[in-house]
């Protein structure tokens, strides 16, 4: 089950990675025409609408991403099946068909069916498509039906299975929708306190990859909150001073708080390990500041010092709650880094984004003090404070030409190619399945320069690499083959 959720989380990162492009286009468009939002300038209109295409169709992108990511060999047929599944659900559970089934007027159809084009349904369609591909893409048929054998059979089964899935969805989806709306409205009605609770849960769920499900409720259109879409003006219903409250408070944490934590970990590292720890922490801190990608830094202490991670989740909740209580709003398309902060200045519902800077400086200090105190007080084994003496072995320079060397060391630490059963990667992690967990040598793996190693299951191993994981993964796959 854990492996399933890990793969699902990785699959969702594929469509989420599309968002920076939309953010850049829309941010430039709003800078050109901050008052008319494209009404006063043709170039601004083109940029804003082009960027909005990604946000408005995120559910379809989720279906495609999940189908590709969850299929055995990431073959394009799974993506075609996802589109077919998506179109089937949108038709069979759309207001028009449900109206005929219920025998009522369109305005009497439950509101849930007008919101069937959401990320939750997108993920479900992606899972159906991936299941059909994995199950049927090698199926044999009699000679007279040979044309429909193999991959051509996948779309056929996708339609049939999706139709079957629509039956329980007809009854279950209104209940699920009502529950999501209730959760969203409950937190929404709590104002800044609710925003703080959301911020806390957002970080707390990252280790198991389920923060995406929570985010879809508040950032997208699952429960009609759609904080991202409304903030950027791609969806109606935004409220000045309210829209953006589930985004703005993340900027002080990702741009300042986590870099402050990285500095604390560097200052408390053992003298002989400062250079190695500094290289890891500096690159991770810069990644968090500029792009808002925090996994390389968070995973560097998440499992080494879980108490620190809980403190990080609490501080994130405080930041989100405090900023939500102030007349400050900023938003993002990808994550709460410098690039998105800068580009959101002229978004329709931006408010005093520059005030996030002094708040960020305060959180930099808070994170530094809290992390340094907890590390020294409880002797937490953060990067550079491990009890082992393998610092001399951690000397691989991860330059543009050393990915192969890093992959080789990681493979040796995993027990060799014969011990590997599955290789995959997400935006920051090399995800692997091994035959014999006892052959895994974490010290050897860390000697490659990896930020950390986590073992979420008996045969599952994740190696934290950072944003350049794709290059290492490519070299690793060559070695395994």
C-alpha positions in Angstrom: 0.0 0.0 0.0 2.8 2.4 0.9 4.5 1.7 -2.5 1.2 2.5 -4.2 0.9 5.9 -2.6 4.5 6.6 -3.3 4.0 5.9 -7.0 0.8 8.0 -7.0 2.6 10.9 -5.4 5.3 10.7 -8.0 2.8 10.5 -10.8 1.0 13.6 -9.6 4.3 15.5 -9.8 4.3 15.2 -13.6 1.3 17.4 -14.2 2.2 19.7 -11.2 5.5 20.3 -12.9 3.6 22.0 -15.7 2.4 24.8 -13.5 5.6 27.0 -13.6 5.1 27.7 -17.3 1.5 28.9 -16.6 2.8 31.0 -13.7 5.4 32.7 -15.8 3.0 33.5 -18.6 0.3 34.8 -16.4 2.7 36.7 -14.2 4.1 38.6 -17.1 0.6 39.2 -18.5 -0.6 40.7 -15.2 2.6 42.9 -15.1 1.7 44.2 -18.5 -1.9 44.9 -17.8 -2.5 44.9 -14.0 -5.9 46.6 -14.1 -7.5 45.3 -17.2 -6.2 41.7 -17.0 -5.8 41.6 -20.7 -8.7 43.9 -21.7 -6.3 46.8 -22.4 -3.4 44.9 -24.0 -3.5 42.1 -26.6 -0.2 40.6 -25.5 -1.3 40.5 -21.9 -4.5 38.8 -22.9 -2.7 36.1 -24.8 -0.3 35.5 -22.0 -2.9 35.4 -19.3 -5.2 33.1 -21.3 -2.3 30.8 -22.3 -1.2 30.4 -18.7 -4.8 29.8 -17.6 -5.1 26.8 -20.0 -3.0 24.7 -17.6 -4.9 25.7 -14.4 -8.3 25.2 -16.0 -7.4 21.8 -17.3 -5.5 20.4 -14.4 -7.9 17.6 -13.9 -7.2 16.2 -17.3 -3.5 16.7 -16.7 -3.8 14.7 -13.5 -5.5 11.9 -15.4 -2.7 11.8 -17.9 0.0 12.0 -15.3 -1.4 9.3 -13.1 -2.0 7.0 -16.1 1.5 7.4 -17.4 3.2 7.3 -14.0 1.3 4.2 -12.7 1.6 2.2 -15.9 4.4 -0.4 -16.1 6.5 1.1 -18.8 5.0 4.7 -19.1 3.8 3.9 -22.6 1.6 6.4 -24.5 -1.4 4.0 -24.8 -2.0 4.5 -21.1 -2.4 8.3 -21.7 -4.9 7.6 -24.5 -6.8 5.4 -22.2 -6.9 8.1 -19.5 -8.5 10.5 -22.0 -11.1 7.9 -22.9 -11.9 7.2 -19.3 -12.1 11.0 -18.5 -14.5 11.6 -21.4 -16.6 8.7 -20.4 -17.1 9.9 -16.8 -17.7 13.5 -17.9 -20.5 12.3 -20.3 -22.1 9.6 -18.1 -22.0 11.7 -14.9 -22.5 15.1 -16.5 -25.6 17.1 -15.7 -27.3 16.3 -19.0 -27.2 12.5 -18.6 -27.9 12.6 -14.8 -30.9 14.8 -15.5 -32.3 12.2 -17.8 -31.6 9.4 -15.3 -33.3 11.2 -12.4 -36.1 12.6 -14.6 -35.8 16.1 -13.2 -35.0 19.6 -14.5 -31.3 20.6 -14.9 -31.5 23.0 -11.9 -32.6 20.1 -9.7 -29.6 17.9 -10.4 -27.3 17.8 -7.3 -24.4 20.3 -7.5 -21.9 17.5 -7.2 -22.5 16.5 -10.8 -21.7 20.0 -12.1 -18.3 19.6 -10.4 -17.4 16.2 -11.8 -14.5 17.7 -13.8 -12.1 17.9 -10.9 -8.7 16.6 -9.9 -10.2 13.7 -7.8 -12.0 12.3 -10.8 -8.9 13.0 -12.9 -6.8 10.8 -10.6 -9.5 8.1 -10.6 -9.6 8.0 -14.4 -5.8 7.9 -14.5 -5.8 4.9 -12.1 -8.4 3.1 -14.2 -6.4 3.7 -17.4 -3.2 2.5 -15.8 -4.9 -0.6 -14.4 -6.3 -1.5 -17.9 -3.0 -0.9 -19.5 -1.0 -3.0 -17.0 -3.6 -5.8 -17.2 -4.4 -6.0 -20.9 -1.6 -4.5 -23.0 -0.2 -7.9 -23.8 -3.4 -9.9 -24.2 -3.7 -12.3 -27.1 -6.8 -12.7 -29.3 -8.0 -15.3 -31.9 -6.8 -14.6 -35.4 -10.1 -13.1 -36.6 -9.9 -10.6 -33.7 -6.1 -10.1 -34.0 -6.5 -6.4 -34.8 -7.8 -5.8 -31.3 -5.0 -7.7 -29.5 -2.4 -6.1 -27.3 -2.4 -2.4 -26.8 -5.5 -1.8 -29.0 -7.5 -3.8 -26.4 -6.7 -1.3 -23.7 -9.0 1.5 -24.7 -11.9 -1.0 -25.2 -11.5 -2.3 -21.7 -11.0 1.2 -20.3 -14.4 2.2 -21.6 -16.1 -0.8 -20.1 -14.5 -0.6 -16.7 -15.1 3.1 -16.5 -18.8 2.6 -17.3 -18.9 0.1 -14.4 -17.1 2.5 -12.2 -19.7 5.2 -13.0 -22.4 3.1 -11.3 -21.0 3.4 -7.7 -19.8 6.9 -8.5 -23.3 8.0 -9.2 -24.2 7.3 -5.6 -20.9 7.9 -3.9 -19.7 11.1 -5.6 -22.4 13.3 -4.1 -21.5 12.1 -0.7 -17.8 12.6 -1.2 -18.4 16.0 -2.7 -20.6 17.0 0.3 -17.9 15.8 2.7 -15.2 17.8 0.9 -17.4 20.9 0.9 -18.1 20.5 4.6 -14.4 20.2 5.4 -13.5 23.1 3.2 -16.3 25.3 4.6 -15.4 24.3 8.1 -11.8 25.4 7.7 -12.9 28.4 5.6 -15.2 29.6 8.3 -12.4 29.3 10.8 -10.6 32.1 8.9 -6.9 32.5 9.7 -7.0 29.7 12.3 -8.4 27.3 9.7 -5.6 28.4 7.3 -3.1 27.6 10.0 -4.5 24.2 10.5 -4.3 23.6 6.8 -0.7 24.7 6.7 0.2 22.3 9.5 -1.5 19.3 7.9 0.0 20.2 4.5 3.5 19.6 5.8 2.6 16.8 8.1 1.3 14.7 5.2 4.3 15.1 3.0 6.2 12.0 4.3 3.4 9.7 3.0 2.8 11.8 -0.1 -0.9 12.5 0.8 -0.5 16.3 0.9 -1.6 16.4 -2.7 -5.1 15.2 -1.8 -5.4 17.9 0.9 -4.0 20.5 -1.6 -6.6 19.6 -4.2 -9.4 20.6 -1.8 -8.0 24.1 -1.1 -5.9 25.0 -4.1 -8.1 23.5 -6.8 -11.8 23.2 -7.5 -12.7 20.0 -5.7 -14.7 21.8 -3.0 -15.2 25.1 -4.8 -12.5 26.9 -2.9 -10.0 26.9 -5.8 -7.6 29.3 -4.2 -5.1 29.2 -7.0 -7.5 29.6 -9.9 -9.4 32.4 -8.2 -6.2 34.2 -7.2 -4.9 34.3 -10.7 -8.3 35.3 -12.1 -8.9 32.1 -14.2 -12.0 31.3 -12.1 -14.8 33.5 -10.9 -15.6 34.1 -7.3 -12.4 35.6 -5.9 -12.7 37.8 -2.9 -10.2 40.5 -2.2 -8.5 39.9 1.1 -9.6 36.3 1.3 -8.5 34.7 -1.9 -4.8 33.6 -1.6 -5.0 33.0 2.2 -4.1 29.3 1.6 -1.0 30.2 -0.4 0.6 33.4 1.0 1.8 32.0 4.3 3.9 29.4 2.6 6.3 32.0 1.2 8.0 32.9 4.5 8.6 29.2 5.2 10.0 28.2 1.9 11.9 31.3 1.1 13.2 32.0 4.5 12.3 29.5 7.2 13.8 26.4 5.7 17.0 28.2 4.7 17.2 29.3 8.3 16.8 25.7 9.3 19.6 24.7 6.9 21.9 27.3 8.4 21.2 25.9 11.9 22.0 22.4 10.7 25.2 23.6 9.1 26.4 25.5 12.2 25.7 22.4 14.4 27.4 19.9 12.1 30.7 18.4 13.2 33.7 20.3 12.2 35.1 17.6 9.9 31.8 17.2 8.2 30.8 20.8 7.7 32.1 20.9 4.1 30.0 17.9 3.1 26.9 19.0 5.0 27.3 22.5 3.8 27.2 21.4 0.1 24.1 19.4 0.6 22.3 22.0 2.8 23.3 25.1 0.6 21.9 23.6 -2.6 18.7 22.4 -0.9 18.2 25.8 0.7 18.7 27.7 -2.6 16.3 25.3 -4.2 13.7 26.0 -1.5 14.2 29.8 -1.8 14.1 30.2 -5.6 11.7 27.4 -6.6 9.8 26.4 -3.5 10.9 22.8 -3.9 11.5 21.8 -0.3 11.8 18.0 -0.5 15.6 17.9 -0.7 15.9 19.9 2.5 12.9 18.4 4.4 14.0 14.8 3.7 17.5 15.6 4.9 16.1 15.7 8.5 12.6 14.3 8.3 13.6 10.8 9.3 16.9 11.6 11.0 15.1 13.9 13.4 11.3 13.5 13.2 10.9 15.9 16.1 12.3 18.7 14.0 9.9 17.9 11.2 6.9 18.2 13.6 8.3 21.5 14.7 8.6 22.5 11.0 4.9 21.5 10.5 3.8 23.6 13.5 5.9 26.6 12.3 4.4 26.3 8.8 0.9 26.3 10.4 1.8 29.5 12.3 3.1 31.2 9.2 0.1 30.4 7.1 -2.3 31.4 9.9 -0.5 34.7 10.8 -0.2 35.8 7.1 -3.9 34.9 6.6 -4.8 37.2 9.5 -2.9 40.1 7.9 -3.8 42.1 4.7 -1.2 40.2 2.7 -1.9 38.0 -0.2 0.5 36.3 -2.7 0.0 33.2 -4.8 1.8 30.7 -6.8 1.4 28.4 -9.8 4.1 25.8 -8.8 5.3 26.5 -5.3 6.0 29.3 -2.8 9.5 30.3 -4.0 11.0 33.6 -5.1 10.0 33.2 -8.8 6.3 32.7 -8.0 6.3 35.4 -5.4 7.8 38.0 -7.8 5.5 37.1 -10.6 2.4 37.3 -8.4 2.8 41.0 -7.6 0.2 42.1 -10.2 -2.2 39.1 -9.9 -5.8 40.2 -9.5 -6.0 39.5 -5.8 -2.4 40.2 -4.7 -2.2 42.4 -1.5 1.0 43.9 -0.1 3.3 41.0 -1.2 6.4 43.0 -0.2 5.4 42.6 3.4 6.2 38.9 3.2 9.9 39.9 3.2 10.0 41.2 6.9 7.8 38.3 8.0 10.1 35.9 6.2 13.2 37.4 7.9 11.4 36.9 11.3 10.7 33.2 10.4 14.3 32.8 9.2 15.4 33.7 12.8 12.7 31.6 14.4 13.6 28.5 12.4 17.3 29.0 13.1 16.8 29.4 16.8 14.3 26.5 17.1 16.3 24.1 15.0 19.6 25.0 16.6 18.2 24.6 20.1 16.5 21.3 19.4 19.5 19.8 17.6 21.9 20.7 20.4 19.5 20.0 23.3 18.5 16.6 22.1 21.6 15.7 20.1 19.6 15.1 16.9 21.5 13.4 14.1 21.0 16.0 11.3 23.3 16.1 8.3 26.9 16.3 9.5 26.1 15.0 13.0 25.9 11.3 12.3 27.8 9.0 14.6 29.6 7.2 11.7 33.0 8.3 10.5 32.4 8.0 6.8 32.9 11.7 6.0 36.1 10.9 4.1 34.1 8.6 1.8 31.5 11.2 1.0 33.8 13.0 -1.4 32.2 12.6 -4.8 31.9 15.9 -6.6 28.4 15.9 -8.2 29.3 18.0 -11.2 27.9 17.8 -14.6 30.0 14.8 -15.5 29.9 12.8 -12.3 26.3 11.4 -12.3 27.5 8.1 -13.5 30.0 7.8 -10.6 27.2 8.7 -8.2 24.9 6.1 -9.7 27.6 3.5 -9.5 28.2 4.1 -5.7 24.5 4.0 -5.1 24.1 0.8 -7.0 26.9 -0.8 -4.9 25.2 0.4 -1.7 22.0 -1.3 -2.8 23.6 -4.7 -3.3 24.3 -4.6 -7.0 22.1 -4.8 -10.1 20.9 -8.3 -9.1 19.2 -6.9 -6.0 17.2 -4.3 -7.9 13.6 -5.1 -8.9 12.2 -1.7 -9.7 13.7 1.7 -10.6 11.8 5.0 -10.6 12.2 8.6 -9.6 10.2 11.7 -8.7 11.3 15.3 -8.7 13.9 14.8 -6.0 14.0 11.1 -5.1 15.3 7.9 -6.6 12.7 5.3 -5.8 13.7 1.7 -5.8 12.5 -1.8 -4.9 15.1 -4.4 -3.8 14.9 -8.2 -3.3 17.0 -8.4 -0.1 16.8 -5.4 2.2 19.7 -6.7 4.2 22.1 -6.1 1.3 21.4 -2.3 1.5 24.3 -0.3 2.9 23.0 3.2 3.8 26.5 4.4 4.6 27.7 3.4 1.2 24.8 5.1 -0.5 25.4 8.3 1.5 29.0 8.3 0.5 27.9 9.0 -3.1 26.8 12.5 -1.9 23.1 11.7 -1.6 21.2 13.9 0.8 19.7 10.9 2.6 18.2 7.5 2.5 14.7 6.5 3.6 13.2 3.0 3.8 9.3 3.3 3.8 8.8 -0.4 3.4 10.5 -3.8 3.7 11.8 -3.8 0.2 11.4 -0.1 -0.6 14.4 2.3 -0.7 14.3 6.0 -1.5 17.6 7.9 -2.1 17.3 11.7 -1.8 19.2 13.3 -4.6 17.7 16.7 -5.2 16.5 18.5 -8.4 19.2 16.7 -10.5 17.8 13.3 -9.7 16.8 12.6 -13.3 20.4 12.6 -14.5 21.4 10.2 -11.7 18.3 8.0 -12.5 19.3 7.8 -16.2 22.8 6.6 -15.3 21.4 4.2 -12.7 19.0 2.6 -15.2 21.9 2.1 -17.6 23.9 0.3 -14.9 21.0 -1.9 -13.9 20.3 -2.9 -17.5 
